[in-house]
Amino acid sequence: MTKKTSPLVVVLMGSKSDWECMRHAAETLTRFEVPHECKVLSAHRTPRETAEYVSKAEARGVEVIIAAAGGAAHLAGVAAAHTLLPVFGVPMESQSLKGLDSLLSTVQMPAGIPVGALAIGKPGAINAALLAVSVLSASRPELREKLRHFREEQAKSVLSTSLP
Ligand code: RP5
């Protein structure tokens, strides 16, 4: 899916070590059959390449950017600085501060350059993808329907929970 169709969503992450968490964003996008591309780019280790990639994304047909990073997590903010596309930031759980550092680095953007910040780790990864689906579905009724169905199934699953 990611190679043949031009991506509507890109899932950026600061390091390969973020993949174990961010695969949940990719899996969620796959579940909704949203063409996406996953890529490692770092705000600090590859600043020029990050700026170039993000600057060209809209012209490639990308509509949403998801950016995940941990620690001094500047990837989402830097991405947002280089595009008018919506950017959703996912703070990675870090070893030393359990992701609080990533969360604050992602969420505390100065007014004027917005980043939609999600929860730390896997819930944030999944929700970033669901938010991307929600954005895309505003102009794609079939995707809207899939999202509605997803919510209905989720509710059914909760309501049918039996406890010992
Ligand atoms: C960030 O530093 C990455 O997003 C990752 O969460 C963290 C650690 O990176 P590695 O040292 O594991 O490559 O840039």
Coordinates of N, CA, C and O and ligand atoms in Angstrom, one line a residue:
M1 N 0.8 -1.2 0.0 CA 0.0 0.0 0.0 C 0.9 1.3 0.0 O 0.6 2.2 -0.7
T2 N 1.9 1.3 0.8 CA 2.7 2.5 1.0 C 3.5 2.8 -0.3 O 3.9 3.9 -0.5
K3 N 3.9 1.8 -1.1 CA 4.8 2.0 -2.2 C 4.0 2.4 -3.5 O 4.5 3.3 -4.2
K4 N 2.9 1.8 -3.8 CA 2.3 2.0 -5.1 C 1.4 3.3 -5.1 O 1.4 3.9 -6.2
T5 N 0.8 3.6 -4.0 CA -0.1 4.7 -4.1 C 0.6 5.9 -3.4 O 1.3 5.8 -2.5
S6 N 0.3 7.1 -4.0 CA 1.0 8.3 -3.4 C 0.3 8.5 -2.0 O -0.9 8.5 -1.8
P7 N 1.2 8.8 -1.0 CA 0.7 8.8 0.4 C -0.2 10.1 0.7 O 0.1 11.2 0.2
L8 N -1.2 9.8 1.4 CA -2.1 11.0 2.0 C -1.6 11.4 3.3 O -1.8 12.5 3.8
V9 N -0.9 10.5 4.0 CA -0.4 10.7 5.4 C 1.1 10.3 5.4 O 1.4 9.2 4.9
V10 N 1.9 11.1 6.1 CA 3.2 10.6 6.3 C 3.4 10.4 7.8 O 2.9 11.3 8.6
V11 N 4.0 9.4 8.2 CA 4.3 9.1 9.6 C 5.8 9.2 9.8 O 6.6 8.4 9.4
L12 N 6.2 10.3 10.4 CA 7.6 10.6 10.6 C 8.0 10.2 12.1 O 7.1 10.3 13.0
M13 N 9.2 9.7 12.2 CA 9.7 9.4 13.6 C 11.2 9.8 13.7 O 11.9 9.6 12.7
G14 N 11.6 10.2 14.9 CA 12.9 10.7 15.0 C 14.0 9.6 15.0 O 15.2 9.9 14.7
S15 N 13.6 8.4 15.2 CA 14.6 7.3 15.3 C 13.9 6.0 15.0 O 12.7 5.8 15.2
K16 N 14.7 5.0 14.5 CA 14.1 3.7 14.3 C 13.6 3.1 15.6 O 12.7 2.3 15.7
S17 N 14.2 3.6 16.7 CA 13.7 3.1 18.0 C 12.3 3.5 18.4 O 11.7 2.9 19.3
D18 N 11.7 4.4 17.6 CA 10.3 4.8 17.8 C 9.3 3.9 17.0 O 8.1 4.0 17.3
W19 N 9.9 3.1 16.2 CA 9.0 2.3 15.3 C 8.1 1.3 16.1 O 6.9 1.1 15.7
E20 N 8.6 0.7 17.1 CA 7.8 -0.3 17.9 C 6.5 0.3 18.4 O 5.5 -0.3 18.4
C21 N 6.6 1.6 18.7 CA 5.4 2.3 19.1 C 4.6 2.8 17.9 O 3.4 2.7 17.7
M22 N 5.3 3.4 16.9 CA 4.6 4.1 15.8 C 4.1 3.2 14.8 O 3.3 3.6 13.9
R23 N 4.5 1.9 14.9 CA 3.8 0.9 13.9 C 2.3 0.9 14.2 O 1.5 0.5 13.3
H24 N 1.9 1.2 15.4 CA 0.5 1.2 15.7 C -0.2 2.3 14.9 O -1.4 2.2 14.6
A25 N 0.4 3.4 14.6 CA -0.2 4.5 13.8 C -0.3 3.9 12.4 O -1.3 4.0 11.7
A26 N 0.8 3.3 11.9 CA 0.8 2.7 10.5 C -0.3 1.6 10.4 O -1.0 1.6 9.4
E27 N -0.4 0.8 11.4 CA -1.4 -0.3 11.4 C -2.8 0.3 11.3 O -3.7 -0.3 10.7
T28 N -3.0 1.3 12.1 CA -4.4 2.0 12.1 C -4.7 2.5 10.7 O -5.8 2.4 10.2
L29 N -3.7 3.2 10.1 CA -3.9 3.8 8.8 C -4.2 2.7 7.8 O -5.0 2.8 6.9
T30 N -3.5 1.6 7.9 CA -3.7 0.4 7.0 C -5.1 -0.1 7.2 O -5.8 -0.5 6.2
R31 N -5.5 -0.2 8.4 CA -6.9 -0.7 8.7 C -7.9 0.1 8.0 O -9.0 -0.4 7.5
F32 N -7.7 1.4 7.8 CA -8.6 2.3 7.1 C -8.3 2.4 5.6 O -8.9 3.2 4.9
E33 N -7.3 1.7 5.2 CA -6.8 1.7 3.8 C -6.4 3.1 3.4 O -6.8 3.5 2.2
V34 N -5.8 3.8 4.3 CA -5.3 5.1 3.9 C -3.8 5.0 3.4 O -3.0 4.5 4.2
P35 N -3.5 5.4 2.2 CA -2.1 5.3 1.7 C -1.2 6.2 2.6 O -1.5 7.4 2.9
H36 N -0.1 5.6 3.1 CA 0.8 6.3 4.0 C 2.2 5.9 3.7 O 2.5 4.9 3.1
E37 N 3.1 6.8 4.3 CA 4.5 6.5 4.1 C 5.1 6.7 5.5 O 4.8 7.7 6.2
C38 N 6.0 5.8 5.9 CA 6.6 5.9 7.2 C 8.1 6.2 7.0 O 8.7 5.6 6.1
K39 N 8.6 7.1 7.7 CA 10.0 7.6 7.5 C 10.7 8.0 8.8 O 10.1 8.7 9.6
V40 N 12.0 7.7 8.9 CA 12.8 8.2 10.0 C 13.5 9.5 9.5 O 14.2 9.5 8.5
L41 N 13.2 10.6 10.3 CA 13.9 11.8 10.1 C 14.0 12.5 11.4 O 13.1 12.4 12.2
S42 N 15.1 13.2 11.6 CA 15.3 13.7 13.0 C 15.5 15.2 12.9 O 16.2 15.8 12.0
A43 N 14.8 15.9 13.8 CA 14.9 17.4 13.9 C 16.4 17.8 14.2 O 16.8 18.9 13.8
H44 N 17.1 16.9 14.9 CA 18.4 17.3 15.4 C 19.5 16.6 14.5 O 20.5 17.2 14.2
R45 N 19.3 15.4 14.2 CA 20.4 14.6 13.5 C 20.4 14.9 12.0 O 21.4 14.7 11.3
T46 N 19.2 15.1 11.4 CA 19.1 15.4 10.0 C 18.2 16.6 9.7 O 17.2 16.6 9.1
P47 N 18.6 17.8 10.3 CA 17.7 19.0 10.2 C 17.4 19.4 8.8 O 16.3 19.8 8.5
R48 N 18.4 19.4 7.9 CA 18.2 19.9 6.5 C 17.3 19.0 5.8 O 16.3 19.4 5.1
E49 N 17.5 17.7 5.9 CA 16.7 16.7 5.2 C 15.2 16.7 5.7 O 14.3 16.5 4.9
T50 N 15.1 16.9 7.0 CA 13.7 17.0 7.6 C 13.0 18.2 6.9 O 11.8 18.1 6.5
A51 N 13.6 19.4 6.9 CA 13.0 20.6 6.4 C 12.6 20.3 4.9 O 11.5 20.7 4.4
E52 N 13.6 19.7 4.1 CA 13.3 19.5 2.7 C 12.2 18.5 2.5 O 11.3 18.8 1.7
Y53 N 12.1 17.5 3.2 CA 11.1 16.4 3.1 C 9.7 17.0 3.4 O 8.8 16.9 2.6
V54 N 9.6 17.7 4.5 CA 8.4 18.3 4.9 C 7.9 19.4 4.0 O 6.7 19.5 3.6
S55 N 8.8 20.2 3.5 CA 8.5 21.3 2.6 C 7.9 20.8 1.3 O 7.0 21.5 0.7
K56 N 8.3 19.6 0.9 CA 7.8 19.1 -0.4 C 6.6 18.2 -0.2 O 6.0 17.7 -1.2
A57 N 6.2 17.9 1.0 CA 5.1 17.0 1.2 C 3.8 17.4 0.6 O 3.1 16.6 -0.1
E58 N 3.4 18.6 0.7 CA 2.1 19.0 0.2 C 2.0 18.9 -1.3 O 1.0 18.4 -1.9
A59 N 3.1 19.2 -2.0 CA 3.1 19.1 -3.4 C 3.1 17.7 -3.9 O 2.7 17.4 -5.0
R60 N 3.4 16.7 -3.0 CA 3.3 15.3 -3.3 C 1.9 14.8 -3.1 O 1.7 13.6 -3.3
G61 N 1.0 15.6 -2.6 CA -0.3 15.1 -2.3 C -0.6 14.7 -0.9 O -1.7 14.3 -0.5
V62 N 0.4 14.9 0.0 CA 0.2 14.5 1.4 C -0.7 15.6 2.0 O -0.7 16.7 1.7
E63 N -1.6 15.1 2.9 CA -2.6 16.0 3.5 C -2.5 16.1 5.0 O -3.0 17.0 5.6
V64 N -1.8 15.1 5.6 CA -1.6 15.1 7.1 C -0.2 14.6 7.4 O 0.2 13.6 6.8
I65 N 0.4 15.2 8.4 CA 1.7 14.7 8.8 C 1.6 14.3 10.3 O 1.1 15.1 11.1
I66 N 2.1 13.1 10.6 CA 2.2 12.7 12.0 C 3.7 12.6 12.3 O 4.5 12.1 11.5
A67 N 4.1 13.2 13.4 CA 5.5 13.3 13.7 C 5.7 12.8 15.2 O 5.1 13.4 16.1
A68 N 6.5 11.8 15.4 CA 6.8 11.3 16.7 C 8.2 11.4 17.1 O 9.1 11.2 16.2
A69 N 8.5 11.8 18.3 CA 9.9 11.9 18.8 C 9.9 11.8 20.3 O 8.9 12.0 21.0
G70 N 11.1 11.5 20.8 CA 11.2 11.4 22.2 C 12.3 12.3 22.8 O 13.2 12.7 22.1
G71 N 12.2 12.5 24.1 CA 13.2 13.4 24.8 C 13.0 14.8 24.4 O 11.9 15.4 24.6
A72 N 14.1 15.5 23.9 CA 13.9 16.9 23.4 C 13.2 16.8 22.1 O 13.8 16.9 21.0
A73 N 11.9 16.6 22.1 CA 11.1 16.1 21.0 C 10.7 17.3 20.1 O 9.6 17.8 20.2
H74 N 11.5 17.7 19.2 CA 11.3 18.9 18.4 C 10.7 18.6 17.0 O 10.5 19.5 16.2
L75 N 10.6 17.3 16.6 CA 10.3 16.9 15.2 C 9.0 17.5 14.8 O 8.9 18.0 13.7
A76 N 7.9 17.3 15.6 CA 6.6 17.8 15.2 C 6.6 19.3 15.0 O 6.1 19.9 14.0
G77 N 7.3 20.0 15.9 CA 7.3 21.5 15.8 C 8.1 22.0 14.6 O 7.7 22.9 13.9
V78 N 9.2 21.3 14.4 CA 10.0 21.7 13.2 C 9.3 21.4 11.9 O 9.2 22.2 11.0
A79 N 8.6 20.2 11.9 CA 7.8 19.9 10.7 C 6.7 21.0 10.5 O 6.5 21.5 9.4
A80 N 6.0 21.3 11.6 CA 4.9 22.3 11.5 C 5.5 23.7 11.0 O 4.8 24.4 10.3
A81 N 6.7 24.0 11.3 CA 7.3 25.2 10.8 C 7.6 25.3 9.3 O 7.7 26.3 8.7
H82 N 7.6 24.1 8.7 CA 7.9 24.0 7.3 C 6.7 23.6 6.4 O 6.9 23.3 5.2
T83 N 5.5 23.6 6.9 CA 4.4 23.2 6.1 C 3.1 23.9 6.7 O 3.0 24.2 7.8
L84 N 2.1 24.0 5.8 CA 0.8 24.5 6.2 C -0.1 23.3 6.5 O -1.3 23.5 6.9
L85 N 0.4 22.1 6.2 CA -0.5 20.9 6.5 C -0.7 20.7 8.0 O 0.2 21.1 8.8
P86 N -1.8 20.1 8.4 CA -1.9 19.8 9.8 C -0.8 18.8 10.3 O -0.6 17.8 9.6
V87 N -0.2 19.1 11.5 CA 0.8 18.2 12.0 C 0.3 17.7 13.4 O 0.0 18.5 14.3
F88 N 0.3 16.4 13.5 CA 0.0 15.8 14.8 C 1.3 15.2 15.5 O 1.9 14.4 14.8
G89 N 1.5 15.6 16.7 CA 2.8 15.2 17.3 C 2.5 14.1 18.3 O 1.5 14.2 19.1
V90 N 3.3 13.0 18.3 CA 3.2 11.9 19.3 C 4.4 11.9 20.1 O 5.5 11.6 19.6
P91 N 4.3 12.2 21.4 CA 5.5 12.1 22.3 C 5.8 10.7 22.6 O 5.0 9.9 23.0
M92 N 7.1 10.3 22.4 CA 7.5 8.9 22.7 C 7.9 8.8 24.2 O 8.4 9.7 24.8
E93 N 7.6 7.6 24.7 CA 8.0 7.4 26.1 C 9.5 7.3 26.2 O 10.1 6.4 25.5
S94 N 10.1 8.1 27.0 CA 11.6 8.1 27.1 C 12.0 7.3 28.3 O 11.1 7.1 29.2
Q95 N 13.2 6.9 28.4 CA 13.7 6.1 29.5 C 13.8 6.9 30.8 O 13.3 6.4 31.8
S96 N 14.4 8.0 30.7 CA 14.6 8.8 31.9 C 13.4 9.4 32.5 O 13.2 9.4 33.7
L97 N 12.6 10.0 31.7 CA 11.4 10.8 32.3 C 10.1 10.2 31.8 O 9.1 10.9 32.0
K98 N 10.1 9.0 31.3 CA 8.8 8.3 30.9 C 8.0 9.1 29.9 O 6.7 8.9 29.9
G99 N 8.6 10.0 29.2 CA 7.8 10.7 28.1 C 7.3 12.0 28.5 O 6.8 12.8 27.7
L100 N 7.5 12.4 29.8 CA 7.0 13.7 30.2 C 7.9 14.8 29.4 O 7.3 15.8 29.0
D101 N 9.2 14.5 29.3 CA 10.0 15.5 28.5 C 9.5 15.6 27.1 O 9.3 16.7 26.5
S102 N 9.2 14.4 26.5 CA 8.7 14.4 25.1 C 7.3 15.2 25.0 O 7.1 15.9 24.0
L103 N 6.5 14.9 25.9 CA 5.1 15.5 25.9 C 5.3 17.0 26.0 O 4.7 17.8 25.2
L104 N 6.1 17.5 26.9 CA 6.2 19.0 27.0 C 6.9 19.6 25.8 O 6.5 20.7 25.4
S105 N 7.9 18.9 25.3 CA 8.6 19.4 24.1 C 7.6 19.5 22.9 O 7.7 20.4 22.0
T106 N 6.7 18.5 22.8 CA 5.7 18.5 21.7 C 4.6 19.5 21.9 O 4.2 20.1 20.9
V107 N 4.1 19.6 23.1 CA 2.9 20.4 23.3 C 3.1 21.9 23.4 O 2.2 22.7 23.1
Q108 N 4.3 22.3 23.9 CA 4.5 23.7 24.3 C 5.0 24.5 23.1 O 6.0 25.1 23.1
M109 N 4.1 24.5 22.0 CA 4.5 25.3 20.8 C 4.2 26.8 21.0 O 3.2 27.1 21.7
P110 N 5.0 27.7 20.5 CA 4.7 29.1 20.6 C 3.5 29.4 19.6 O 3.3 28.7 18.6
A111 N 2.7 30.4 20.0 CA 1.5 30.7 19.2 C 1.9 31.1 17.8 O 2.9 31.7 17.6
G112 N 1.2 30.5 16.8 CA 1.5 30.8 15.4 C 1.9 29.6 14.6 O 1.7 29.6 13.4
I113 N 2.5 28.6 15.3 CA 2.9 27.4 14.6 C 2.3 26.2 15.4 O 2.9 25.7 16.4
P114 N 1.1 25.8 15.0 CA 0.4 24.8 15.8 C 0.9 23.3 15.5 O 1.2 22.9 14.4
V115 N 0.9 22.6 16.6 CA 1.0 21.1 16.6 C -0.1 20.5 17.4 O -0.3 21.0 18.6
G116 N -0.8 19.6 16.9 CA -1.9 18.9 17.6 C -1.2 17.8 18.4 O -0.7 16.8 17.8
A117 N -1.1 17.9 19.7 CA -0.3 17.0 20.5 C -1.2 15.9 21.0 O -2.3 16.1 21.6
L118 N -0.8 14.6 20.9 CA -1.5 13.5 21.3 C -0.9 12.9 22.6 O 0.1 13.5 23.1
A119 N -1.5 11.8 23.1 CA -1.0 11.2 24.3 C 0.4 10.6 24.1 O 0.8 10.3 23.0
I120 N 1.1 10.3 25.2 CA 2.4 9.6 25.1 C 2.2 8.2 24.7 O 1.4 7.5 25.2
G121 N 3.1 7.8 23.7 CA 3.2 6.4 23.4 C 2.1 5.8 22.5 O 1.4 6.5 21.7
K122 N 1.7 4.5 22.7 CA 0.8 3.8 21.8 C -0.6 4.5 21.7 O -1.1 4.6 20.6
P123 N -1.2 4.9 22.8 CA -2.5 5.6 22.6 C -2.4 6.8 21.7 O -3.3 7.0 20.8
G124 N -1.3 7.5 21.8 CA -1.1 8.7 21.0 C -0.9 8.3 19.5 O -1.3 9.0 18.6
A125 N -0.1 7.2 19.3 CA 0.1 6.8 18.0 C -1.2 6.4 17.3 O -1.4 6.8 16.1
I126 N -2.0 5.6 18.0 CA -3.3 5.2 17.4 C -4.2 6.4 17.2 O -4.8 6.5 16.1
N127 N -4.3 7.3 18.1 CA -5.2 8.4 18.0 C -4.7 9.4 16.9 O -5.5 10.1 16.3
A128 N -3.4 9.5 16.7 CA -2.9 10.4 15.7 C -3.4 9.9 14.3 O -3.8 10.7 13.5
A129 N -3.4 8.6 14.2 CA -3.9 8.0 12.9 C -5.4 8.2 12.8 O -5.9 8.5 11.7
L130 N -6.1 8.0 13.9 CA -7.5 8.2 13.8 C -7.9 9.7 13.5 O -8.8 10.0 12.8
L131 N -7.1 10.6 14.1 CA -7.3 12.0 13.8 C -7.0 12.3 12.3 O -7.8 13.1 11.7
A132 N -6.0 11.7 11.8 CA -5.7 11.9 10.4 C -6.9 11.3 9.5 O -7.3 12.0 8.6
V133 N -7.4 10.2 9.9 CA -8.5 9.6 9.2 C -9.7 10.6 9.3 O -10.4 10.9 8.3
S134 N -9.9 11.2 10.4 CA -11.0 12.1 10.6 C -10.9 13.3 9.7 O -11.8 13.8 9.0
V135 N -9.7 13.9 9.6 CA -9.4 15.0 8.7 C -9.6 14.6 7.3 O -10.3 15.4 6.6
L136 N -9.1 13.5 6.9 CA -9.3 13.1 5.5 C -10.7 12.8 5.2 O -11.2 13.0 4.0
S137 N -11.5 12.3 6.1 CA -12.9 11.9 5.9 C -13.8 13.0 5.7 O -14.9 12.9 5.3
A138 N -13.4 14.3 6.0 CA -14.2 15.4 5.8 C -14.6 15.6 4.4 O -15.7 16.1 4.0
S139 N -13.7 15.2 3.5 CA -14.0 15.3 2.0 C -14.1 13.9 1.3 O -14.0 13.8 0.1
R140 N -14.2 12.8 2.2 CA -14.2 11.5 1.6 C -15.3 10.7 2.3 O -15.0 10.0 3.4
P141 N -16.6 10.7 1.8 CA -17.7 10.1 2.5 C -17.5 8.6 2.9 O -17.9 8.1 4.0
E142 N -16.8 7.9 2.0 CA -16.6 6.4 2.3 C -15.6 6.2 3.5 O -15.8 5.3 4.3
L143 N -14.7 7.1 3.7 CA -13.8 7.1 4.8 C -14.6 7.4 6.1 O -14.4 6.9 7.2
R144 N -15.5 8.4 6.0 CA -16.3 8.8 7.1 C -17.1 7.6 7.6 O -17.3 7.4 8.8
E145 N -17.6 6.9 6.6 CA -18.5 5.7 7.0 C -17.6 4.7 7.7 O -18.1 4.1 8.6
K146 N -16.4 4.5 7.2 CA -15.5 3.5 7.9 C -15.2 4.0 9.3 O -15.2 3.1 10.2
L147 N -15.1 5.3 9.5 CA -14.8 5.8 10.9 C -16.0 5.6 11.8 O -15.9 5.2 12.9
R148 N -17.2 5.8 11.2 CA -18.4 5.6 12.0 C -18.6 4.1 12.4 O -18.9 3.8 13.5
H149 N -18.3 3.3 11.4 CA -18.3 1.8 11.7 C -17.3 1.4 12.8 O -17.7 0.6 13.7
F150 N -16.1 2.0 12.7 CA -15.1 1.7 13.7 C -15.6 2.0 15.1 O -15.5 1.3 16.0
R151 N -16.2 3.2 15.2 CA -16.7 3.7 16.5 C -17.8 2.8 17.0 O -17.9 2.4 18.2
E152 N -18.7 2.4 16.1 CA -19.8 1.5 16.5 C -19.3 0.2 17.0 O -19.7 -0.3 18.0
E153 N -18.3 -0.4 16.3 CA -17.8 -1.7 16.7 C -17.1 -1.6 18.0 O -17.2 -2.5 18.9
Q154 N -16.4 -0.5 18.2 CA -15.7 -0.3 19.5 C -16.6 -0.2 20.6 O -16.4 -0.8 21.7
A155 N -17.7 0.5 20.4 CA -18.8 0.7 21.5 C -19.4 -0.7 21.8 O -19.6 -1.1 22.9
K156 N -19.7 -1.4 20.7 CA -20.3 -2.8 20.9 C -19.4 -3.7 21.7 O -19.8 -4.4 22.6
S157 N -18.1 -3.6 21.4 CA -17.1 -4.4 22.1 C -17.1 -4.0 23.6 O -17.0 -4.9 24.5
V158 N -17.1 -2.8 23.9 CA -17.2 -2.3 25.3 C -18.4 -2.9 26.0 O -18.4 -3.4 27.1
L159 N -19.6 -2.7 25.3 CA -20.8 -3.0 25.9 C -21.0 -4.5 26.1 O -21.8 -5.0 26.9
S160 N -20.3 -5.3 25.3 CA -20.4 -6.8 25.4 C -19.4 -7.4 26.4 O -19.2 -8.6 26.5
T161 N -18.6 -6.5 27.0 CA -17.6 -7.0 27.9 C -18.3 -7.7 29.1 O -19.2 -7.2 29.8
S162 N -17.8 -9.0 29.4 CA -18.3 -9.6 30.6 C -17.1 -9.8 31.5 O -16.0 -10.1 31.1
L163 N -17.4 -9.7 32.8 CA -16.4 -9.8 33.8 C -16.6 -11.1 34.6 O -17.7 -11.6 34.7
P164 N -15.5 -11.6 35.1 CA -15.7 -12.9 35.8 C -16.5 -12.7 37.1 O -16.6 -11.7 37.7
Ligands
RP5_1 C1 14.6 11.1 19.5 O1 15.5 10.6 20.4 C2 13.9 9.9 18.9 O2 12.6 10.3 18.4 C3 13.9 8.8 19.9 O3 12.6 8.8 20.6 C4 15.0 9.3 20.9 C5 16.1 8.3 21.1 O4 16.6 8.1 19.8 P1 17.7 6.9 19.6 O5 18.9 7.3 20.5 O6 17.1 5.6 20.1 O7 18.0 6.9 18.2 O8 15.2 11.8 18.5

